[in-house]
Structure formats: C-alpha cells, structure tokens
Coordinates of C-alpha atoms and ligand atoms in Angstrom, one line a residue:
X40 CA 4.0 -12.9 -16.9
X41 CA 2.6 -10.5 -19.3
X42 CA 4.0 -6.9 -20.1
X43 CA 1.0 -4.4 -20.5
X44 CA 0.3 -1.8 -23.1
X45 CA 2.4 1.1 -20.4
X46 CA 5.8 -1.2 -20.9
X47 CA 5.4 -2.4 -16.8
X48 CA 5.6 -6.0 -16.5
X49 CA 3.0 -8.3 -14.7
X50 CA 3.2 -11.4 -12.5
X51 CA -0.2 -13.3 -13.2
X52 CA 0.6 -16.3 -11.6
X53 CA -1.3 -17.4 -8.5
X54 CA -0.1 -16.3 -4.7
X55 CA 3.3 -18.0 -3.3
X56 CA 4.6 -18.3 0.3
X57 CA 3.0 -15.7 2.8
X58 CA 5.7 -13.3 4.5
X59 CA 4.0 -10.8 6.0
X60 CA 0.9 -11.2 7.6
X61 CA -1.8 -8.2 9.0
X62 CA -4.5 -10.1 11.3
X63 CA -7.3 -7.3 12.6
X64 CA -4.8 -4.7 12.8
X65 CA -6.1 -1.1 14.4
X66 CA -3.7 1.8 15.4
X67 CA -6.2 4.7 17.5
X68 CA -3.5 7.7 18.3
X69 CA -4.2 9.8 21.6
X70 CA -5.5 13.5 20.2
X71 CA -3.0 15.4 22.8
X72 CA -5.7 18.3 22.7
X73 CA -5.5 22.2 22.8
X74 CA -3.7 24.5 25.2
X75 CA -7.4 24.7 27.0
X76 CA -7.5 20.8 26.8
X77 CA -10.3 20.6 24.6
X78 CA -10.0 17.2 22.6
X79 CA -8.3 15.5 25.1
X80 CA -9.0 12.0 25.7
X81 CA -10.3 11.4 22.4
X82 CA -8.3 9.1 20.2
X83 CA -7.4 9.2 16.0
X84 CA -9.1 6.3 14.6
X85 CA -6.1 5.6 11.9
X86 CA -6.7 2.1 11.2
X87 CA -9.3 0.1 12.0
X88 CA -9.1 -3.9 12.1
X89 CA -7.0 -4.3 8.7
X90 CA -6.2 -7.9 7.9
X91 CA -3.7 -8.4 4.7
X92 CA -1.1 -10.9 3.4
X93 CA 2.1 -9.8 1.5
X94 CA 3.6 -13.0 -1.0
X95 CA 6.7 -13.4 -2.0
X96 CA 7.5 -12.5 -5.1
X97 CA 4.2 -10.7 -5.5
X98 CA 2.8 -7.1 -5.1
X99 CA 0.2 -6.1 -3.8
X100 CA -1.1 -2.6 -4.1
X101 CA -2.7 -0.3 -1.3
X102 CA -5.0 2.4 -3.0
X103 CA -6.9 5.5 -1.0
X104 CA -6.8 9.2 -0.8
X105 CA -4.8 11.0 1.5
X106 CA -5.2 10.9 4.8
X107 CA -6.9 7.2 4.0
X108 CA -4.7 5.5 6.6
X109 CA -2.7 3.7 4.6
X110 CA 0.8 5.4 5.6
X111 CA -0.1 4.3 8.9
X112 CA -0.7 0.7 8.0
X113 CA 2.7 0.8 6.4
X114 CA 4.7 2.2 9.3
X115 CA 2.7 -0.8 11.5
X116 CA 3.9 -3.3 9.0
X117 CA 7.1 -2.2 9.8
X118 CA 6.4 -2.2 13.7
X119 CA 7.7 1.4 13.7
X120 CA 4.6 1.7 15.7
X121 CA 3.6 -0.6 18.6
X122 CA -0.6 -1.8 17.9
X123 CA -3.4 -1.2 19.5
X124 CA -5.0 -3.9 18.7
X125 CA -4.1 -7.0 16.4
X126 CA -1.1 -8.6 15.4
X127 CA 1.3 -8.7 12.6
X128 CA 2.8 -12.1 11.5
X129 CA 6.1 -12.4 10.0
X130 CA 7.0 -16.0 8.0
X131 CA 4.3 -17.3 10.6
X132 CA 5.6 -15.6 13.7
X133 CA 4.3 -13.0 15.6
X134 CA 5.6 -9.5 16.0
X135 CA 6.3 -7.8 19.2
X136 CA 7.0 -4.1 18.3
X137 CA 9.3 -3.7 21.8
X138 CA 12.0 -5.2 21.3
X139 CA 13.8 -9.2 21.2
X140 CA 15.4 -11.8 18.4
X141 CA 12.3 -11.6 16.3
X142 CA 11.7 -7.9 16.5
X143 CA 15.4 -7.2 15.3
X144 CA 15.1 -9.7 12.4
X145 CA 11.9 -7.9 11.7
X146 CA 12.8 -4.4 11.3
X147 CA 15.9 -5.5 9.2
X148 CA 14.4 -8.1 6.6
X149 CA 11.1 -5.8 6.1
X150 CA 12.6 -2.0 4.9
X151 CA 10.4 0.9 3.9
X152 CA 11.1 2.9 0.5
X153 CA 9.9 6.3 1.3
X154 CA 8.2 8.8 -1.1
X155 CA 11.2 12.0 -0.8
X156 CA 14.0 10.5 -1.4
X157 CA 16.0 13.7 0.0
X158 CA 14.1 13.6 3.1
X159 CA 15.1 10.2 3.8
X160 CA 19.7 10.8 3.2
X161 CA 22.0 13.2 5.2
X162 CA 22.6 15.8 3.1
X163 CA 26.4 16.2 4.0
X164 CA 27.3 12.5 3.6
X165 CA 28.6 11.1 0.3
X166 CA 26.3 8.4 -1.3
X167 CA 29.5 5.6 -0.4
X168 CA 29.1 7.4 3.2
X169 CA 25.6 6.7 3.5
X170 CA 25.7 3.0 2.1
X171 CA 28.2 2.2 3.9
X172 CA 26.4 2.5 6.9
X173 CA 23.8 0.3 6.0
X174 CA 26.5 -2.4 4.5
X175 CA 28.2 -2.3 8.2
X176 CA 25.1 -3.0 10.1
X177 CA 24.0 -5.9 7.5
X178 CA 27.6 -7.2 6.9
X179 CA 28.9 -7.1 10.2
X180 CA 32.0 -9.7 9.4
X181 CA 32.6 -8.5 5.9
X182 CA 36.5 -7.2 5.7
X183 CA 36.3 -3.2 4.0
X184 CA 37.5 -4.8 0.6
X185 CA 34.4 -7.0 0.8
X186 CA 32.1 -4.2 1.9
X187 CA 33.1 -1.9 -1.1
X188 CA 32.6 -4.7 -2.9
X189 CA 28.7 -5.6 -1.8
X190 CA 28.4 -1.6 -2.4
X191 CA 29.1 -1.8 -6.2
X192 CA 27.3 -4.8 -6.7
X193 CA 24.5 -2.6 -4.5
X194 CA 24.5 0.1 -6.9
X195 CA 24.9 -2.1 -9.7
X196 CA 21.4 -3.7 -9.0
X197 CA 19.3 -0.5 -9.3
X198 CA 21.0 -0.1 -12.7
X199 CA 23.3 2.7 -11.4
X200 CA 26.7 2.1 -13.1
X201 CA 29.6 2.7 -12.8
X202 CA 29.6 2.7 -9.3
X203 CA 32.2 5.4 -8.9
X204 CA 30.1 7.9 -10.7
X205 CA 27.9 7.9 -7.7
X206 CA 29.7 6.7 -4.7
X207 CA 31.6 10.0 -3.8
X208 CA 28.7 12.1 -5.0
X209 CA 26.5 14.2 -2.4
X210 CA 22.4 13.7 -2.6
X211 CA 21.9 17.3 -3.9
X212 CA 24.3 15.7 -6.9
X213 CA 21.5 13.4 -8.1
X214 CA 18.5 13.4 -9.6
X215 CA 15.2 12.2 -7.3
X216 CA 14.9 9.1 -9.9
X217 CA 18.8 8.3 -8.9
X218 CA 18.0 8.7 -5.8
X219 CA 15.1 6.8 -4.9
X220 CA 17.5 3.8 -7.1
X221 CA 20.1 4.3 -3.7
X222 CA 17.2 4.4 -1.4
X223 CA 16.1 0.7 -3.1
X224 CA 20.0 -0.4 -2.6
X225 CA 20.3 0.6 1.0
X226 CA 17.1 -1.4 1.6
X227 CA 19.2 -4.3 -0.6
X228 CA 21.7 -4.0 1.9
X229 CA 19.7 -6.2 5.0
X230 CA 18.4 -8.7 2.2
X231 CA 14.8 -8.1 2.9
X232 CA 11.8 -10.3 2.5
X233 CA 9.2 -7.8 2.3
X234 CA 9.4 -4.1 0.9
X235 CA 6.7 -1.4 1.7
X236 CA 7.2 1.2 -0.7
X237 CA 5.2 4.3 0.0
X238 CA 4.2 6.2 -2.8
X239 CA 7.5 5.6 -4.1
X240 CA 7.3 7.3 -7.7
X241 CA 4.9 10.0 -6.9
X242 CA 7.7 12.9 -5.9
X243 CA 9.6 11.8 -9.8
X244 CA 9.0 13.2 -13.1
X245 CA 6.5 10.8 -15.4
X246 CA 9.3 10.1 -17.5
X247 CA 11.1 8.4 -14.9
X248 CA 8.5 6.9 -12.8
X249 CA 8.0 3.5 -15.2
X250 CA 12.1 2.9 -15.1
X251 CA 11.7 3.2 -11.3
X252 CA 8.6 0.6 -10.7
X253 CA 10.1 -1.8 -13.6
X254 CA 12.9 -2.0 -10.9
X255 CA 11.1 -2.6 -8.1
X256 CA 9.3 -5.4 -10.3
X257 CA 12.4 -7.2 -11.6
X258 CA 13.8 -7.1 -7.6
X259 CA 10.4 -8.3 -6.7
X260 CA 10.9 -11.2 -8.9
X261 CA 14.5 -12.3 -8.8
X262 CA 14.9 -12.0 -4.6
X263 CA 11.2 -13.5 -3.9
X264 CA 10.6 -10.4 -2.3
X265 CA 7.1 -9.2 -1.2
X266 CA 6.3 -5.9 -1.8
X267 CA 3.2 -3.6 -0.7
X268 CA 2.9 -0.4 -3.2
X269 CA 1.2 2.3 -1.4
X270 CA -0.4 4.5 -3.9
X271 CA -3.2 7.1 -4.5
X272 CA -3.2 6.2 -8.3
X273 CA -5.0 3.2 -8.6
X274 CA -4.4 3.4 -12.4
X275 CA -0.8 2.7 -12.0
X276 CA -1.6 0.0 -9.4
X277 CA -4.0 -1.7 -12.3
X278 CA -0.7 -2.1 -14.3
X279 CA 1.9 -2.5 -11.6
X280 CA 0.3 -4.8 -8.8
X281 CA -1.4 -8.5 -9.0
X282 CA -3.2 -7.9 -6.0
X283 CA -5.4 -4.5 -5.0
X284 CA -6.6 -3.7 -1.4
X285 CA -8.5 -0.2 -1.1
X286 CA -8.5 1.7 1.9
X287 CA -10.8 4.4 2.9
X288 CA -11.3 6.1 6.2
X289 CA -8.5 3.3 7.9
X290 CA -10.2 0.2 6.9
X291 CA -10.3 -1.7 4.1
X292 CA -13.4 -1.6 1.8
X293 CA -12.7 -4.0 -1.4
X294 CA -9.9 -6.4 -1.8
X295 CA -8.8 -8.2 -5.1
X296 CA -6.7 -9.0 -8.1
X297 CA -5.9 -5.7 -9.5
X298 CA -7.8 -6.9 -12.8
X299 CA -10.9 -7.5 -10.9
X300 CA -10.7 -4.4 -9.2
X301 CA -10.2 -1.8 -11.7
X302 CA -11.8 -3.9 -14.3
X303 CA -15.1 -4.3 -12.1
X304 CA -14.7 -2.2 -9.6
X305 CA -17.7 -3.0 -6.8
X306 CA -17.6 -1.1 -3.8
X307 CA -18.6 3.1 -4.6
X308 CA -15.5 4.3 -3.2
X309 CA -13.5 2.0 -5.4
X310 CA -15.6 3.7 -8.3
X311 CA -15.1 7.2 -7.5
X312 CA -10.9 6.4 -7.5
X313 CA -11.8 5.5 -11.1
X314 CA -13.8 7.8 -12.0
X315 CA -11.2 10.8 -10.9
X316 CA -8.2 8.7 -12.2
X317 CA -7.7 10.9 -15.8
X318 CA -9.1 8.8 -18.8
X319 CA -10.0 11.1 -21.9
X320 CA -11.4 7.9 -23.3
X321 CA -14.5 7.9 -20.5
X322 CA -17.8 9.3 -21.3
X323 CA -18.5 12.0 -18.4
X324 CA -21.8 9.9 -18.2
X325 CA -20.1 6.8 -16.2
X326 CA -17.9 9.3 -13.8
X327 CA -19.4 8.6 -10.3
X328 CA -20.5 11.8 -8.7
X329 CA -17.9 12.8 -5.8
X330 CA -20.3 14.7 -3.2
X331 CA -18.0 15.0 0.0
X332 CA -15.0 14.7 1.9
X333 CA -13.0 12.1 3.7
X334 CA -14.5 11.9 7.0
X335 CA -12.3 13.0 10.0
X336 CA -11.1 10.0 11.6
X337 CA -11.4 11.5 15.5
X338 CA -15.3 10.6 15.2
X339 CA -15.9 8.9 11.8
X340 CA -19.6 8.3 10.3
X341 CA -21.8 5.3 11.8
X342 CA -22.1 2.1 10.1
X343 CA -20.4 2.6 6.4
X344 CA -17.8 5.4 7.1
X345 CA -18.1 6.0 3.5
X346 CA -22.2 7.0 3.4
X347 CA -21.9 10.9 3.7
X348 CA -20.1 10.7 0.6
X349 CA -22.4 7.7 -1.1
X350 CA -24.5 8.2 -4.1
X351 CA -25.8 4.9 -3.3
X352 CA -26.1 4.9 0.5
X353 CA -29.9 3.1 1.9
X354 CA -31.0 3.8 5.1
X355 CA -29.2 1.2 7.1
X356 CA -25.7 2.5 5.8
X357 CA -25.9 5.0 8.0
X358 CA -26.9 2.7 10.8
X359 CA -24.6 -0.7 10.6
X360 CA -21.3 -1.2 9.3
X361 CA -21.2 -3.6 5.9
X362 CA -19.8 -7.4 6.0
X363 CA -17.8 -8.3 3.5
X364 CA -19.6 -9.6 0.8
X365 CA -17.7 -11.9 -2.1
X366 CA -18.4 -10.6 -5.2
X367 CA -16.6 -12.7 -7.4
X368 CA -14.3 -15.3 -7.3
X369 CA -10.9 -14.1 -5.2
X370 CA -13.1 -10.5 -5.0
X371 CA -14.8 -9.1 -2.0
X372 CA -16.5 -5.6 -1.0
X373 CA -17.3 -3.8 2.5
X374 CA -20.7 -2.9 0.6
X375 CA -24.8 -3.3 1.6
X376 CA -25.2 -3.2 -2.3
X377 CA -24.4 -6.7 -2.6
X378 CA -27.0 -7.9 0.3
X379 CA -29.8 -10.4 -0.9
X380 CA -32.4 -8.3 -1.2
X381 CA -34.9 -5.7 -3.2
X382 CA -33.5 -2.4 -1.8
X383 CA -29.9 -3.6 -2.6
X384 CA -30.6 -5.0 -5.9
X385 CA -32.4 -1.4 -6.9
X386 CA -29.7 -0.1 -5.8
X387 CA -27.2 -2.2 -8.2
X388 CA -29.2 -1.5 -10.9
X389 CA -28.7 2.3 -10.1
X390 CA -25.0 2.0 -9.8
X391 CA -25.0 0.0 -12.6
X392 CA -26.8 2.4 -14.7
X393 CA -24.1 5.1 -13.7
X394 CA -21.0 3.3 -13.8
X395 CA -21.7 1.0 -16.9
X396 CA -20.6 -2.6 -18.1
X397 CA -17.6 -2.9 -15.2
X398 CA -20.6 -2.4 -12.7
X399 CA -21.1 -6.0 -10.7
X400 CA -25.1 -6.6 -10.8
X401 CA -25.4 -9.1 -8.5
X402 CA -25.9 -10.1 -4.8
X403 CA -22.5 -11.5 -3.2
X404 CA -22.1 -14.0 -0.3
X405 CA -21.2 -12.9 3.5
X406 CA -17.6 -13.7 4.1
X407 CA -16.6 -15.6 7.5
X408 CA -14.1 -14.0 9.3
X409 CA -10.4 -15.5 8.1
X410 CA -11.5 -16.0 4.3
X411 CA -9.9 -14.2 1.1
Ligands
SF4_56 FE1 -22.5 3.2 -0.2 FE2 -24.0 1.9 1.6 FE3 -22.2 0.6 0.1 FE4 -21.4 2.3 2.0 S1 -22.5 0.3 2.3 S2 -20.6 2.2 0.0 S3 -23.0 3.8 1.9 S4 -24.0 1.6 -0.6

C-alpha cells in the first residue's frame, strides 16, 4: 500500500479473487429512426466484444471520452441491460439479465454509484426515508430498532456523523459531497461485492472530490469489495486505481496496471488522454496532436476505429482491426504499431519521437484469446 504525492492511497499488491467477470461483451441498440423512417434498422454499436475482470478488494479504472461506451458497459455489468452478445460472470456464474435466484442476487450484491447525486434521491423524502427503504429490502427480518440501528452505523461509515444531523434532512439540505456519502451507504445497505461507480466525483467541487475517493478506497479495502471507477480523467485514475482499461469507440484499446499505462502509455489514443489531461510541467513538444472526433458509433471506421483520428495510422489501419499485442509484462494494446515489422517499427520511432521517454519502442507479442 503506498499513499501518493495527491494524499489518495494505493493498493499495489497483486490481483485477488475474481467477482465480476465481462467475457466478449457487445450491447448494439436498435436506432428507432426518423418520423420518415430513415435510420431504421440500423443498430448503435455501444460496445463491442469487452472482456474485463473486477477483484476484490481492487479497483480498476475505465478511462474514455464521452460517448466512449463506457456508461454502457457499466449499466451491463449491472445487467440493467439484457446483452447482445457475451456473458457476464458473477463469483464464476453466469448472468441472465431476465430474471431468477442468480439474477436477484446479482442486481443486489453489485450497486451502481451514479455521477448526480440529486438525480439519483426523491427530492421530498427525508435522507432516514430514503435509507430506509433500502435497509428494508436488504434487512428483511431486522425488527425497526435494529433497522435504525444498521442506518447509523450506515451513515457512520461514509464518515457522516452524527447520524441525526442528517437523517431527518431533505437532499436539497446537503451538499453534493454529502450526498454522494448517502448514495455510497444505500449501496452499503445490500452488502455488495462489486461497486461500479460512474464518474462518481466529477459533478463535486475539487476540494471534496479526494475525501470522496479516499472513501471509496478504505470501503474497497475493509469489505473486499471490487470496484470499477468509470472516469474521463485518467490522471485521477493513475492515482486512484491499480488497474487501467481504456475504452474508445466501445471497445477496449489498452489494458494495464495504472502505472504502466500512464507511465508508458502505448496505444495513440491512450496518449492523446494524456496529452489533454492539464500538466503545466509538459513541454507542448510531447502533446500528441488531436486531429478529429469520436467516431459515430451507428457506422464506426473499418479496421482501427480509432484511424481517422491517428497521427500514426499505416495503410492497413484503415483496412483490418488490430490484435492485441502484449507490450509489456501484465500490459497489452489494440495497436498495429507494435506488429513485427519495418513499417510498424518506423512508425514507433515516430511516436516515440513525439511522445518521448514514456513511448514503448518495441514490437509486442499477439495475444491468444482469454489471456491478460
Ligand atoms: Fe493508430 Fe493504427 Fe494503432 Fe489504430 S492501429 S491506433 S490507427 S497506429
């Protein structure tokens, strides 16, 4: 465990037990089309054969832009969406979003933390109201003594003391810091094994956003609980998260520890989220040059969906989608850069030349399907 320079603590140990477990998951949504019917019949290409595994006690960060999918791959981790194709694994067992035992059991021990945290309570129910709720669904047996009692012990572990001072408060009453800290203790409430927190700091003033995620750290920790941090800032995932995956255009395009990733980042896209991260310390020299757009997912680009924007892209990005290729040890990248041969390895030395010492020079190996 090591606290970095930002005060946020970090789990360096190696992965655990796996919990949650995405095999080859894609989600296409039907485009409903115009009054006229134009569009119709074409599908949303949201995510596109994502494979991931959540740890206990260990979080793993999901980094893209907007509009990158990976919202969508939350909700599916969830199983607030049936697949389209794939399969999600939960402790080993698979995942049938309609209904059943398993699907009950999943949708209680794995619980979303939303961005808003005003969208996500009534607005006219207290905060005791509200938790309540939650207790009796969880708690089914518990006498009301007992379920006041699991609220205050709730509250108390998202720091929010004394319970009274909150309990008979309205949301409006709170700050969004405060809360997001009730959101975290309703999700308490069904004792959950995996938490998917979706940009959960990013609606919260700076100054409280560290308290927030040193919260969701020390709950990570002391429950064993797995969590997936969805984020566009893939500076705060380099402090916050073991484990990065990047996501562009619904699949995933690099996949490592955070160190590795943001240290020596290797795929272009994973370089440009760098690059536009803020960092007076940077030479504008090493910023990768952003020249595009996220594609739209209804008809996305052939081969690499990320060569329109690519200051690197060869002539067969365009034409055939990238392996994975290991780059280092734990690291891989969806990336023809790191193919065995000349044009690749002129092209390394280019993106080298731009992006500096992190830049990985050399060729990686193919990666079978079910390894990393
Ligand atoms: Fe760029 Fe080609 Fe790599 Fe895609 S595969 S990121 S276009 S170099």
């Amino acid at each position: 465990m090591t606290t970095t320079e930002t005060g946020m603590v970090r789990n360096e140990t190696a992965p655990g037990v796996a919990v949650l477990e995405a095999r080859h998951v894609t989600k296409e949504f039907p485009v409903r089309g115009n009054p006229f019917g134009r569009g119709k019949g074409r599908v949303v290409h949201a995510v596109d054969d994502v494979s991931l595994v959540l740890y206990a006690g260990r979080i793993t960060a999901l980094v893209g832009e907007s509009g990158s999918g990976k919202s969508t791959f939350a909700r599916l981790l969830a199983a607030l969406h049936p697949l389209t194709r794939g399969e999600i694994l939960f402790k080993g067992e698979k995942v049938d979003a309609r209904g059943g035992r398993r699907f009950r059991e999943h949708v209680s021990r794995v619980q979303l933390i939303l961005q808003d945290p005003f969208g996500s309570f009534n607005p006219v129910a207290t905060i005791a109201r509200t938790l309540m709720r939650a207790v009796r669904i969880h708690h089914r047996t518990a006498s009301p003594a007992r379920r006041k009692a699991i609220i205050d012990d709730l509250l108390a572990q998202v720091s929010l003391r004394p319970a009274a001072q909150f309990t008979q408060k309205y949301p409006h009453e709170l700050s969004g810091g405060q809360l997001q800290r009730i959101s975290i203790a309703r999700a308490l409430a069904a004792d959950p094994a995996v938490f998917l927190a979706d940009e959960p700091v990013s609606s919260l003033d700076v100054s409280i956003r560290l308290g927030v995620l040193n919260l969701l750290r020390k709950l990570t920790e002391e429950r064993g609980v797995a969590l997936l941090y969805v984020t566009h800032d893939i500076a705060s995932a380099r402090y916050f998260a073991e484990d990065t995956a990047v996501m562009y255009a619904g699949q995933l395009v690099e996949h490592g520890s955070s160190e590795q990733v943001t240290q020596n980042a290797a795929h272009p896209y994973t370089q440009l989220l760098i690059s536009s991260a803020p960092d007076p310390s940077r030479a504008d020299e090493n910023r990768v040059p952003d020249i595009g757009q996220p594609p739209s997912l209804i008809n996305p680009p052939s081969g690499c969906r990320f060569h329109p924007r690519c200051p690197f892209a060869m002539e067969r990005c365009a034409e055939e989608a990238p392996p994975r290729f290991a780059v280092d040890d734990g690291q891989w990248a969806r990336c023809w850069l790191y193919a065995d041969d000349d044009e690749a390895a002129a092209g390394r030395a280019q993106n080298a030349r731009l992006h500096g010492t992190g830049a990985i020079r050399r060729a990686g190996r193919p990666v079978p399907d079910g390894e990393l």
